[in-house]
């Protein structure tokens, strides 16, 4: 049985993503007033979600998105939600952010009818993400719950490539 508390896995994920992107981890990881989010850059405020064991799905919950969206707005930053399958590994981490926040002209955009949103958010099989997408694809979701604009989902390496100007 795993004796590590949930915070151990969250902290590992936050530090891994922040180091990879060259961002800062928010002290207290969003637990304190006036210090929202988990990680941040000059332009972005990120919320990180993982699991205590490996799972088969990547989950983007609307309640979590709404939280980080409001927090980012209050700081004039772009919101981004990072989610993985419980491995806390770069290659298994995906990002959701407003489509308007990045230049994705070099990415092929996929509108997959098999990806469905419900009132709690979106769940995508990790196998689908790994088997059918590569680092030049973005999934565009036009019907994410309670959001009036399209969001995009990209792999963490793709997001880093966008930030670095490599894509």
Short mmCIF file of C-alpha atoms in Angstrom, two decimals:
data_model
loop_
_atom_site.label_atom_id
_atom_site.label_comp_id
_atom_site.label_asym_id
_atom_site.label_seq_id
_atom_site.Cartn_x
_atom_site.Cartn_y
_atom_site.Cartn_z
CA UNK A 1 0.00 0.00 0.00
CA UNK A 2 1.25 3.46 -0.91
CA UNK A 3 1.99 5.56 2.18
CA UNK A 4 2.54 8.86 0.35
CA UNK A 5 -0.16 11.50 0.84
CA UNK A 6 -1.88 13.00 -2.19
CA UNK A 7 0.13 16.20 -1.71
CA UNK A 8 3.32 14.22 -2.46
CA UNK A 9 2.09 13.40 -5.97
CA UNK A 10 0.75 16.91 -6.58
CA UNK A 11 4.02 18.49 -5.46
CA UNK A 12 6.02 16.15 -7.68
CA UNK A 13 3.86 17.04 -10.68
CA UNK A 14 3.95 20.80 -10.02
CA UNK A 15 7.73 20.87 -9.70
CA UNK A 16 8.23 18.67 -12.77
CA UNK A 17 6.06 20.91 -14.98
CA UNK A 18 7.44 24.17 -13.57
CA UNK A 19 11.04 23.05 -14.07
CA UNK A 20 10.32 21.79 -17.60
CA UNK A 21 8.70 25.10 -18.61
CA UNK A 22 11.01 27.38 -16.61
CA UNK A 23 8.08 28.63 -14.51
CA UNK A 24 7.69 29.16 -10.77
CA UNK A 25 5.81 26.99 -8.30
CA UNK A 26 3.32 29.06 -6.30
CA UNK A 27 4.26 28.91 -2.60
CA UNK A 28 1.58 26.95 -0.76
CA UNK A 29 0.35 25.70 -4.13
CA UNK A 30 -2.77 27.83 -4.24
CA UNK A 31 -3.70 27.11 -0.63
CA UNK A 32 -3.33 30.70 0.49
CA UNK A 33 -5.52 33.68 -0.35
CA UNK A 34 -3.98 36.07 -2.86
CA UNK A 35 -1.67 33.31 -4.17
CA UNK A 36 -3.85 31.35 -6.61
CA UNK A 37 -2.86 28.52 -8.90
CA UNK A 38 -0.08 25.96 -8.63
CA UNK A 39 2.51 27.25 -11.13
CA UNK A 40 2.99 30.52 -12.97
CA UNK A 41 4.89 32.41 -15.61
CA UNK A 42 4.71 36.09 -16.50
CA UNK A 43 1.75 35.37 -18.80
CA UNK A 44 0.15 32.14 -17.51
CA UNK A 45 -1.38 30.79 -14.32
CA UNK A 46 -1.56 27.01 -14.15
CA UNK A 47 -3.47 24.48 -12.13
CA UNK A 48 -2.02 20.95 -11.98
CA UNK A 49 -4.05 17.77 -11.52
CA UNK A 50 -2.72 14.24 -11.14
CA UNK A 51 -3.63 10.96 -9.43
CA UNK A 52 -2.06 8.84 -6.70
CA UNK A 53 -1.91 5.87 -9.07
CA UNK A 54 -1.73 5.41 -12.83
CA UNK A 55 -5.13 5.60 -14.55
CA UNK A 56 -6.35 5.18 -18.12
CA UNK A 57 -7.94 8.60 -18.54
CA UNK A 58 -6.91 12.22 -18.83
CA UNK A 59 -9.56 14.32 -17.05
CA UNK A 60 -10.27 18.01 -17.42
CA UNK A 61 -13.00 18.97 -14.95
CA UNK A 62 -15.11 22.07 -15.55
CA UNK A 63 -15.09 23.05 -11.84
CA UNK A 64 -11.28 23.06 -11.87
CA UNK A 65 -11.21 24.96 -15.16
CA UNK A 66 -13.64 27.57 -13.85
CA UNK A 67 -11.49 28.03 -10.73
CA UNK A 68 -8.22 28.59 -12.59
CA UNK A 69 -9.95 30.69 -15.24
CA UNK A 70 -11.27 33.13 -12.62
CA UNK A 71 -7.97 33.19 -10.74
CA UNK A 72 -6.02 33.85 -13.95
CA UNK A 73 -8.42 36.61 -14.99
CA UNK A 74 -7.91 38.35 -11.65
CA UNK A 75 -4.16 38.45 -12.37
CA UNK A 76 -4.48 39.27 -16.09
CA UNK A 77 -2.89 35.93 -17.03
CA UNK A 78 -3.89 33.15 -19.38
CA UNK A 79 -5.33 30.12 -17.55
CA UNK A 80 -3.93 26.67 -18.19
CA UNK A 81 -4.95 23.34 -16.73
CA UNK A 82 -2.36 20.55 -16.67
CA UNK A 83 -3.53 16.95 -16.27
CA UNK A 84 -1.77 13.61 -16.42
CA UNK A 85 -2.57 9.95 -15.99
CA UNK A 86 -0.97 9.65 -12.55
CA UNK A 87 2.59 9.05 -13.72
CA UNK A 88 3.72 12.66 -13.20
CA UNK A 89 5.76 12.35 -16.41
CA UNK A 90 6.19 14.97 -19.13
CA UNK A 91 5.17 12.62 -21.93
CA UNK A 92 1.92 11.77 -20.13
CA UNK A 93 0.93 15.35 -19.31
CA UNK A 94 -1.62 17.33 -21.31
CA UNK A 95 -2.60 21.00 -21.18
CA UNK A 96 -5.93 22.75 -21.68
CA UNK A 97 -6.04 26.48 -22.37
CA UNK A 98 -8.13 28.98 -24.33
CA UNK A 99 -7.44 28.65 -28.04
CA UNK A 100 -7.08 32.43 -28.23
CA UNK A 101 -4.05 32.40 -25.89
CA UNK A 102 -1.58 30.86 -28.34
CA UNK A 103 -0.66 31.02 -31.98
CA UNK A 104 -1.41 27.55 -33.28
CA UNK A 105 -1.05 28.19 -36.98
CA UNK A 106 1.55 25.45 -37.30
CA UNK A 107 -0.56 22.86 -35.49
CA UNK A 108 -3.09 20.59 -37.08
CA UNK A 109 -6.36 21.05 -35.22
CA UNK A 110 -8.49 18.00 -34.58
CA UNK A 111 -12.21 18.16 -33.90
CA UNK A 112 -12.82 14.57 -32.82
CA UNK A 113 -16.51 13.60 -32.57
CA UNK A 114 -15.57 10.74 -30.24
CA UNK A 115 -14.44 13.21 -27.57
CA UNK A 116 -17.53 14.22 -25.65
CA UNK A 117 -18.06 16.76 -22.93
CA UNK A 118 -20.57 16.34 -20.16
CA UNK A 119 -21.57 18.74 -17.40
CA UNK A 120 -18.55 17.76 -15.25
CA UNK A 121 -15.97 18.24 -18.01
CA UNK A 122 -14.15 15.99 -20.44
CA UNK A 123 -12.49 12.61 -20.04
CA UNK A 124 -10.20 11.37 -22.78
CA UNK A 125 -8.71 7.90 -22.81
CA UNK A 126 -4.96 8.17 -22.33
CA UNK A 127 -4.51 5.47 -24.97
CA UNK A 128 -6.25 7.75 -27.49
CA UNK A 129 -3.94 10.62 -26.57
CA UNK A 130 -0.81 8.49 -26.97
CA UNK A 131 -1.86 6.43 -30.00
CA UNK A 132 -3.50 8.99 -32.26
CA UNK A 133 -1.90 12.31 -31.43
CA UNK A 134 1.63 13.46 -31.96
CA UNK A 135 3.36 16.68 -31.08
CA UNK A 136 1.92 18.75 -33.91
CA UNK A 137 -1.73 18.21 -33.03
CA UNK A 138 -4.16 20.21 -30.93
CA UNK A 139 -7.61 18.97 -29.93
CA UNK A 140 -10.11 21.80 -30.19
CA UNK A 141 -13.11 21.55 -27.87
CA UNK A 142 -15.93 23.97 -28.69
CA UNK A 143 -18.47 22.70 -26.18
CA UNK A 144 -16.58 22.57 -22.89
CA UNK A 145 -19.14 23.06 -20.07
CA UNK A 146 -19.85 26.66 -19.00
CA UNK A 147 -17.24 28.08 -21.41
CA UNK A 148 -18.31 30.35 -24.26
CA UNK A 149 -15.06 30.08 -26.23
CA UNK A 150 -13.09 27.19 -27.74
CA UNK A 151 -10.38 25.58 -25.65
CA UNK A 152 -7.52 23.50 -26.94
CA UNK A 153 -5.77 20.48 -25.52
CA UNK A 154 -2.14 19.81 -26.40
CA UNK A 155 0.63 17.66 -25.01
CA UNK A 156 3.04 19.32 -22.59
CA UNK A 157 5.94 19.04 -25.10
CA UNK A 158 3.75 20.70 -27.75
CA UNK A 159 2.89 23.53 -25.35
CA UNK A 160 6.58 24.03 -24.56
CA UNK A 161 7.33 24.08 -28.30
CA UNK A 162 4.71 26.80 -28.77
CA UNK A 163 6.17 28.86 -25.92
CA UNK A 164 9.72 28.43 -27.18
CA UNK A 165 8.74 29.37 -30.74
CA UNK A 166 9.71 25.97 -32.10
CA UNK A 167 6.18 25.29 -33.40
#
